[in-house]
Coordinates of C-alpha atoms in Angstrom, one line a residue:
M22 CA 55.9 115.3 10.6
S23 CA 52.9 116.5 8.6
M24 CA 49.8 118.1 9.8
K25 CA 46.8 120.0 8.3
Q26 CA 46.4 122.3 11.3
P27 CA 48.9 125.1 11.3
L28 CA 50.7 125.6 14.6
F29 CA 51.5 129.3 14.0
R30 CA 55.0 128.8 15.5
D31 CA 57.8 126.3 15.3
T32 CA 57.9 125.5 19.0
F33 CA 55.5 122.8 20.2
L34 CA 55.0 119.8 22.6
E35 CA 54.6 116.4 21.1
I36 CA 52.7 113.9 23.3
D37 CA 52.7 110.2 22.3
L38 CA 49.4 108.8 23.5
D39 CA 50.7 105.2 22.9
C40 CA 53.2 105.8 25.7
I41 CA 50.5 107.0 28.0
A42 CA 48.5 103.9 27.2
F43 CA 51.5 101.7 27.7
N44 CA 52.3 103.2 31.1
I45 CA 48.8 102.9 32.5
R46 CA 48.7 99.2 31.4
Q47 CA 52.0 98.6 33.1
I48 CA 50.6 100.1 36.3
R49 CA 47.4 98.0 36.0
A50 CA 49.5 94.9 35.5
A51 CA 51.7 95.7 38.6
A52 CA 48.8 96.6 40.8
N53 CA 47.2 93.9 43.0
P54 CA 43.9 92.4 41.8
G55 CA 41.0 94.6 42.6
V56 CA 43.0 97.7 43.4
C57 CA 41.3 100.9 42.2
I58 CA 43.6 103.2 40.1
A59 CA 42.9 107.0 40.5
A60 CA 44.9 108.4 37.6
V61 CA 46.3 111.8 38.7
I62 CA 46.0 114.4 35.9
K63 CA 46.2 117.6 37.9
A64 CA 48.2 120.6 36.5
N65 CA 46.8 120.0 33.0
G66 CA 47.9 116.4 33.1
Y67 CA 51.4 117.4 34.3
G68 CA 51.6 119.6 31.3
H69 CA 50.5 116.9 28.8
G70 CA 46.9 118.1 28.4
A71 CA 44.3 116.6 30.8
L72 CA 41.4 116.5 28.4
E73 CA 43.4 114.8 25.7
I74 CA 45.0 112.1 27.9
A75 CA 41.9 111.3 30.0
P76 CA 40.2 109.0 27.5
V77 CA 43.4 107.1 27.0
L78 CA 43.7 106.5 30.7
M79 CA 40.0 105.6 31.1
E80 CA 40.3 103.1 28.2
N81 CA 43.4 101.4 29.4
G82 CA 43.0 100.7 33.1
A83 CA 42.1 103.8 35.2
D84 CA 39.1 103.6 37.4
M85 CA 39.0 107.2 38.5
L86 CA 40.5 110.6 37.6
A87 CA 42.2 112.7 40.3
V88 CA 42.9 116.4 40.2
A89 CA 44.0 119.2 42.7
T90 CA 41.5 122.0 42.1
L91 CA 37.8 122.6 41.6
G92 CA 38.5 124.2 38.2
E93 CA 40.4 121.2 37.0
A94 CA 37.5 118.9 38.2
L95 CA 34.8 121.0 36.5
E96 CA 36.7 121.1 33.2
L97 CA 36.8 117.3 33.2
R98 CA 33.2 117.0 34.3
Q99 CA 32.0 119.1 31.3
H100 CA 33.5 116.5 29.0
Y101 CA 33.0 113.3 31.0
P102 CA 29.6 113.7 32.8
S103 CA 29.5 110.5 34.7
Y104 CA 33.1 109.4 35.2
P105 CA 34.4 109.4 38.9
I106 CA 36.5 112.5 39.6
L107 CA 38.4 112.8 42.9
L108 CA 39.3 116.4 44.0
M109 CA 42.4 115.9 46.2
G110 CA 42.7 119.5 47.3
L111 CA 40.4 121.4 49.6
T112 CA 37.7 123.6 48.2
P113 CA 36.5 126.9 49.9
D114 CA 33.0 126.6 51.4
D115 CA 31.6 129.2 49.0
Y116 CA 32.3 126.9 46.1
L117 CA 31.0 123.7 47.5
P118 CA 27.6 124.0 45.7
Y119 CA 29.6 123.4 42.4
V120 CA 31.1 120.3 44.0
V121 CA 27.7 118.8 44.9
K122 CA 25.9 119.8 41.7
N123 CA 28.6 118.2 39.6
Q124 CA 29.0 115.1 41.7
I125 CA 32.7 115.8 42.3
I126 CA 34.3 113.5 45.0
Q127 CA 35.6 116.1 47.5
T128 CA 38.5 115.7 49.9
I129 CA 37.7 117.0 53.4
D130 CA 39.7 117.5 56.6
R131 CA 37.2 119.2 58.9
L132 CA 33.8 118.4 60.3
S133 CA 32.2 121.8 59.5
Q134 CA 32.8 121.3 55.8
A135 CA 31.3 117.8 55.9
R136 CA 28.2 119.3 57.5
R137 CA 28.0 121.9 54.8
L138 CA 28.2 119.3 52.1
S139 CA 25.5 117.2 53.8
Q140 CA 23.2 120.2 53.9
L141 CA 23.8 121.1 50.3
A142 CA 23.2 117.5 49.1
F143 CA 19.9 117.6 51.0
E144 CA 18.9 120.8 49.3
Y145 CA 19.8 119.5 45.9
G146 CA 18.2 116.1 46.4
T147 CA 21.4 114.2 46.0
T148 CA 24.3 112.6 47.9
A149 CA 27.7 114.2 48.4
L150 CA 30.7 112.0 48.0
V151 CA 33.9 112.6 50.1
H152 CA 37.3 111.2 50.8
I153 CA 38.6 112.0 54.3
K154 CA 42.2 113.1 54.4
V155 CA 44.3 112.0 57.5
D156 CA 47.5 113.7 58.4
T157 CA 50.0 111.0 59.4
G158 CA 53.0 113.3 59.4
F159 CA 53.2 115.2 56.1
H160 CA 51.5 118.2 57.8
R161 CA 50.0 119.6 54.7
I162 CA 46.3 119.0 55.0
G163 CA 44.2 116.3 56.8
F164 CA 42.6 115.5 60.1
P165 CA 45.3 115.2 62.8
D166 CA 45.8 111.8 64.4
T167 CA 44.1 112.7 67.7
P168 CA 41.1 111.3 69.7
Q169 CA 39.1 114.5 69.0
A170 CA 39.7 114.2 65.3
L171 CA 38.7 110.5 65.4
E172 CA 35.4 111.5 67.0
E173 CA 34.8 114.1 64.3
M174 CA 35.5 111.6 61.6
K175 CA 33.0 109.2 63.1
E176 CA 30.4 112.0 63.0
I177 CA 31.1 112.5 59.4
F178 CA 30.2 108.9 58.6
A179 CA 26.8 109.4 60.3
L180 CA 25.8 112.6 58.3
P181 CA 22.8 112.3 56.1
N182 CA 23.0 112.7 52.3
L183 CA 26.8 112.2 52.5
T184 CA 28.8 109.1 51.7
V185 CA 32.4 108.6 52.8
Q186 CA 33.8 106.8 49.8
G187 CA 37.4 106.8 50.9
I188 CA 40.0 107.7 53.5
F189 CA 43.6 108.5 52.6
S190 CA 46.9 109.9 53.6
H191 CA 50.2 110.8 52.0
L192 CA 53.7 109.6 52.7
A193 CA 56.6 112.1 53.2
L194 CA 59.0 109.6 51.7
T195 CA 61.8 110.7 53.9
S196 CA 63.0 107.2 54.9
E197 CA 61.7 103.6 55.0
E198 CA 61.3 103.9 58.8
E199 CA 59.2 107.0 58.6
N200 CA 57.2 105.6 55.8
E201 CA 56.3 102.6 57.9
R202 CA 55.5 104.7 60.9
Q203 CA 53.1 106.8 58.8
F204 CA 51.6 103.7 57.2
Q205 CA 50.9 102.1 60.6
R206 CA 49.4 105.4 61.9
F207 CA 47.1 105.3 58.9
L208 CA 46.1 101.7 59.5
D209 CA 45.4 102.5 63.2
V210 CA 43.0 105.2 62.2
I211 CA 41.2 102.9 59.8
S212 CA 41.0 100.2 62.4
A213 CA 39.6 102.6 65.0
L214 CA 36.9 103.8 62.6
E215 CA 36.0 100.3 61.6
A216 CA 35.7 99.2 65.2
A217 CA 33.1 102.0 65.6
G218 CA 31.2 100.7 62.5
C219 CA 32.6 103.3 60.1
R220 CA 33.6 101.6 56.9
C221 CA 34.2 102.9 53.4
P222 CA 35.1 101.3 50.1
Y223 CA 38.6 102.8 49.6
H224 CA 41.8 103.2 51.6
H225 CA 44.8 104.8 49.9
I226 CA 48.2 106.1 50.7
A227 CA 50.4 105.2 47.7
D228 CA 51.4 107.7 45.1
S229 CA 53.7 106.9 42.1
I230 CA 56.9 106.4 44.1
S231 CA 55.4 104.4 47.0
F232 CA 53.4 102.3 44.6
V233 CA 56.5 101.1 42.9
D234 CA 59.0 101.1 45.8
Y235 CA 56.6 99.8 48.5
P236 CA 54.0 97.6 46.9
E237 CA 52.8 96.5 50.3
Y238 CA 51.3 100.0 50.7
Q239 CA 48.8 99.5 47.8
L240 CA 45.8 98.7 50.1
N241 CA 42.8 98.8 47.7
M242 CA 43.5 102.1 45.9
I243 CA 46.5 103.9 44.4
R244 CA 47.2 107.4 43.0
P245 CA 49.7 107.2 40.2
G246 CA 50.7 110.5 38.8
A247 CA 54.2 111.0 37.4
I248 CA 54.6 107.4 36.2
L249 CA 51.5 107.8 33.9
Y250 CA 53.8 110.1 31.9
G251 CA 56.9 107.9 32.0
L252 CA 58.6 109.9 34.7
K253 CA 60.5 107.6 37.0
G254 CA 60.9 108.9 40.6
F255 CA 61.2 105.6 42.3
H256 CA 64.5 104.2 43.6
I257 CA 63.9 100.7 45.0
G258 CA 61.4 99.0 42.7
H259 CA 61.2 98.9 38.9
L260 CA 58.5 99.6 36.4
D261 CA 59.1 99.7 32.7
L262 CA 57.8 103.1 31.4
K263 CA 58.0 105.3 28.4
Q264 CA 58.3 109.1 28.5
A265 CA 55.4 110.5 26.6
L266 CA 56.4 114.1 26.0
S267 CA 58.9 115.7 23.7
F268 CA 59.5 119.4 23.3
K269 CA 60.7 120.6 19.9
T270 CA 61.5 123.7 17.9
K271 CA 63.4 124.9 14.8
I272 CA 66.4 127.2 14.2
S273 CA 65.0 130.7 13.4
H274 CA 68.3 132.7 12.9
I275 CA 72.0 132.0 12.5
S276 CA 74.8 134.4 13.3
H277 CA 78.5 134.3 12.7
I278 CA 80.5 136.1 15.4
K279 CA 84.2 136.7 16.1
K280 CA 86.2 135.5 19.0
G281 CA 85.6 137.8 22.0
E282 CA 82.1 138.9 21.0
G283 CA 79.3 138.5 23.5
V284 CA 75.9 136.9 23.2
G285 CA 72.7 137.9 25.0
Y286 CA 72.0 140.2 28.0
D287 CA 75.1 141.6 29.7
Y288 CA 77.3 139.5 27.3
L289 CA 77.5 136.8 30.0
W290 CA 78.7 134.5 27.4
R291 CA 81.6 135.5 25.1
A292 CA 83.0 133.5 22.3
E293 CA 86.4 131.9 22.9
R294 CA 86.7 131.4 19.1
D295 CA 85.0 132.4 16.0
S296 CA 81.6 130.9 16.4
I297 CA 78.2 130.1 14.8
I298 CA 75.3 131.0 17.0
G299 CA 71.7 129.8 16.4
T300 CA 68.6 131.4 17.8
L301 CA 65.7 129.2 18.8
P302 CA 62.1 130.6 19.3
F303 CA 61.4 129.3 22.8
G304 CA 62.1 130.8 26.3
Y305 CA 61.1 130.9 29.9
A306 CA 57.6 132.1 29.0
D307 CA 57.1 128.6 27.5
G308 CA 58.0 127.0 30.8
Y309 CA 61.7 126.3 30.2
P310 CA 63.9 126.9 33.3
R311 CA 65.7 130.2 33.1
N312 CA 68.6 128.8 35.2
M313 CA 69.6 126.4 32.4
R314 CA 71.9 129.0 31.0
D315 CA 75.3 127.5 30.2
K316 CA 74.0 124.1 31.5
G317 CA 71.2 123.0 29.2
F318 CA 71.4 122.0 25.6
V319 CA 69.3 121.0 22.6
S320 CA 69.9 118.2 20.1
I321 CA 70.3 119.1 16.5
H322 CA 71.2 116.4 14.0
G323 CA 71.8 114.1 16.9
Q324 CA 74.5 116.4 18.4
K325 CA 74.4 118.6 21.5
A326 CA 74.1 122.3 20.9
P327 CA 74.8 124.1 24.3
L328 CA 72.5 126.9 25.5
I329 CA 74.6 130.1 25.8
G330 CA 73.9 133.5 27.3
V331 CA 70.9 134.5 29.4
L332 CA 67.7 132.7 28.4
C333 CA 65.2 135.2 27.1
M334 CA 61.4 135.2 27.6
D335 CA 60.7 134.1 24.1
Q336 CA 64.0 133.1 22.5
C337 CA 67.4 131.6 23.4
M338 CA 70.7 131.1 21.7
V339 CA 72.8 127.9 21.2
D340 CA 76.3 127.3 20.0
L341 CA 76.2 125.6 16.6
T342 CA 80.0 125.8 15.8
D343 CA 80.7 122.1 16.1
I344 CA 77.6 121.0 14.2
A345 CA 78.1 120.4 10.5
D346 CA 75.7 121.4 7.8
V347 CA 73.3 123.2 9.9
H348 CA 70.6 125.5 8.4
L349 CA 67.7 127.7 9.1
G350 CA 64.6 125.6 9.9
D351 CA 66.5 122.6 11.2
E352 CA 64.8 120.8 14.0
A353 CA 66.1 121.2 17.6
I354 CA 64.9 118.8 20.2
I355 CA 64.6 120.6 23.6
Y356 CA 63.4 117.6 25.6
G357 CA 63.5 114.1 24.2
N358 CA 63.5 110.6 25.6
G359 CA 67.3 110.5 26.0
E360 CA 68.0 108.7 22.7
H361 CA 70.1 110.2 19.9
G362 CA 71.7 112.7 22.2
T363 CA 68.5 114.3 23.4
L364 CA 67.9 115.7 26.9
D365 CA 65.3 113.6 28.7
I366 CA 63.1 115.0 31.5
D367 CA 65.0 113.4 34.3
S368 CA 68.3 114.9 33.1
A369 CA 66.7 118.3 32.5
A370 CA 65.4 118.3 36.1
K371 CA 68.9 117.5 37.5
L372 CA 70.5 120.3 35.5
A373 CA 67.8 122.7 36.6
G374 CA 68.1 121.6 40.2
T375 CA 64.5 120.6 40.5
N376 CA 62.3 117.5 40.1
K377 CA 60.8 115.9 37.0
N378 CA 57.2 116.9 37.9
E379 CA 58.1 120.6 38.0
I380 CA 59.8 120.4 34.6
V381 CA 56.7 119.2 32.9
S382 CA 54.0 120.9 34.9
R383 CA 55.6 124.3 34.4
L384 CA 55.2 124.0 30.6
T385 CA 52.8 126.8 29.8
A386 CA 49.7 126.9 27.6
R387 CA 51.7 128.9 25.0
P388 CA 53.3 126.0 23.1
P389 CA 50.9 124.0 20.9
R390 CA 50.4 120.4 21.8
V391 CA 50.5 117.8 19.1
Y392 CA 49.1 114.4 19.9
K393 CA 50.2 111.2 18.2
K394 CA 48.8 107.7 18.2
D395 CA 50.1 104.8 16.1
G396 CA 52.7 107.2 14.7
A397 CA 50.1 109.5 13.2
I398 CA 48.9 112.9 14.4
T399 CA 45.4 112.6 15.9
K400 CA 44.9 116.1 17.4
V401 CA 46.5 119.5 17.6
V402 CA 45.7 121.9 20.5
L403 CA 46.8 125.4 19.6
G404 CA 48.8 127.3 22.2
E405 CA 47.5 130.3 24.1
H406 CA 47.2 133.4 21.9
F407 CA 48.1 131.4 18.8

C-alpha cells in the first residue's frame, strides 16, 4: 500500500468504501419499494468515520442519516447543509435551539419538549421536525403505551410550527413471540392516532437485525446500522454483505527468550520453550479489548500469531515462534475479513465476549483511518494527537 500522506505510526484502520457502497445497495435491493432508508452512522459511523462514509451512503441508496447525539448531528450538518438528519437520542431542553436552527429531526418522548420545540420554531420563523418514540416494551425511551400518552401524542400533532415526520419504536429481539407482540402494540398506537386524524409520513421499527430476519416489519422506513458495515447480526434471514474495516499494524520489535522466561506484566505468560516474541504497536488505548489476552491473535504471513501476556495500553506481544522468516516491519493484521487466517469482527467479538458493534465502535480516534475506493487510497484521516 502506498500513500503520500504519512500516518506517523504503523497502526491504522483501513476502510473499503466499495464495501460500504455494496452493502447499502444490497439493503436497497432487499427493501420493499418506497421504503425510506435511514442509514445509522452514530458513534463515528460505528468506528468507520461518519463524515467519510456519509457521501457513499447518500450516493448509493440512503434517504436519511441517523445519529444518536446532537454533537454527531451538528458535525454532519456542517458538511451536509440540507440532507435529512434524524437524531434518534433525546436532547436536553437547553440545547434544543441548536436542533431547530440546524433543522435536525429530533426524537421526542414527552409533550413538554414538543411544546418547547414548537415555541422555538415560532421564534426562529421555521418549522421543527420530530419523530415520536413509542415504548412498546424495550423500556429505554419513548412514550408509554397508555391512554394518557396517546392523548399527549395527539396534542403534539396539533402544535403550530411543528411537524411530526415519523413515529417509531424498537424491538427487544428477545423472541419471535415478543417481537410480534411489540410490533402489534406499535401498530395499535399508529391506528389510534390515525383514527384521530393524526397522520405522519414515516412509521419505523426495523433495525439491521429485524430488517433481515423479519422483512414484514419494514413498514415504510428502516434503520440499518451494523449491516452497512458488513456486520451480520441476523439469524433467520440472509443478506450478502462485505466487511468494510480492517485493522493493521507492523512488527516493531523482536525478542528471543529462553524457556521459562515471562512476558509482560506479572509474567502471566511464560515460555514453555525457547521462543521468538514480537511486539506490536497497538493496545487497548486504540480500542482493542484488553481481555483478549491469551485468546486473540493477529495474522502474519497468513499464519496466526497468538497474543501473549497482558495487553498494554499502547503495545502488545505475540508469539512468533512458529512463523518462518519473520522480520521487523512485517505486516500484522489485527482484524481482517476472515480470509487468509485473519480474525474477522464477528470472531473477535465472540473471543472478547461482546458483540460486533462494540468491537468496532470502541475503536478510538487514535489510529489513522485510510480510505480506499477501487483499490486505491482516496483519503487519509490522521489519528488523534498524530
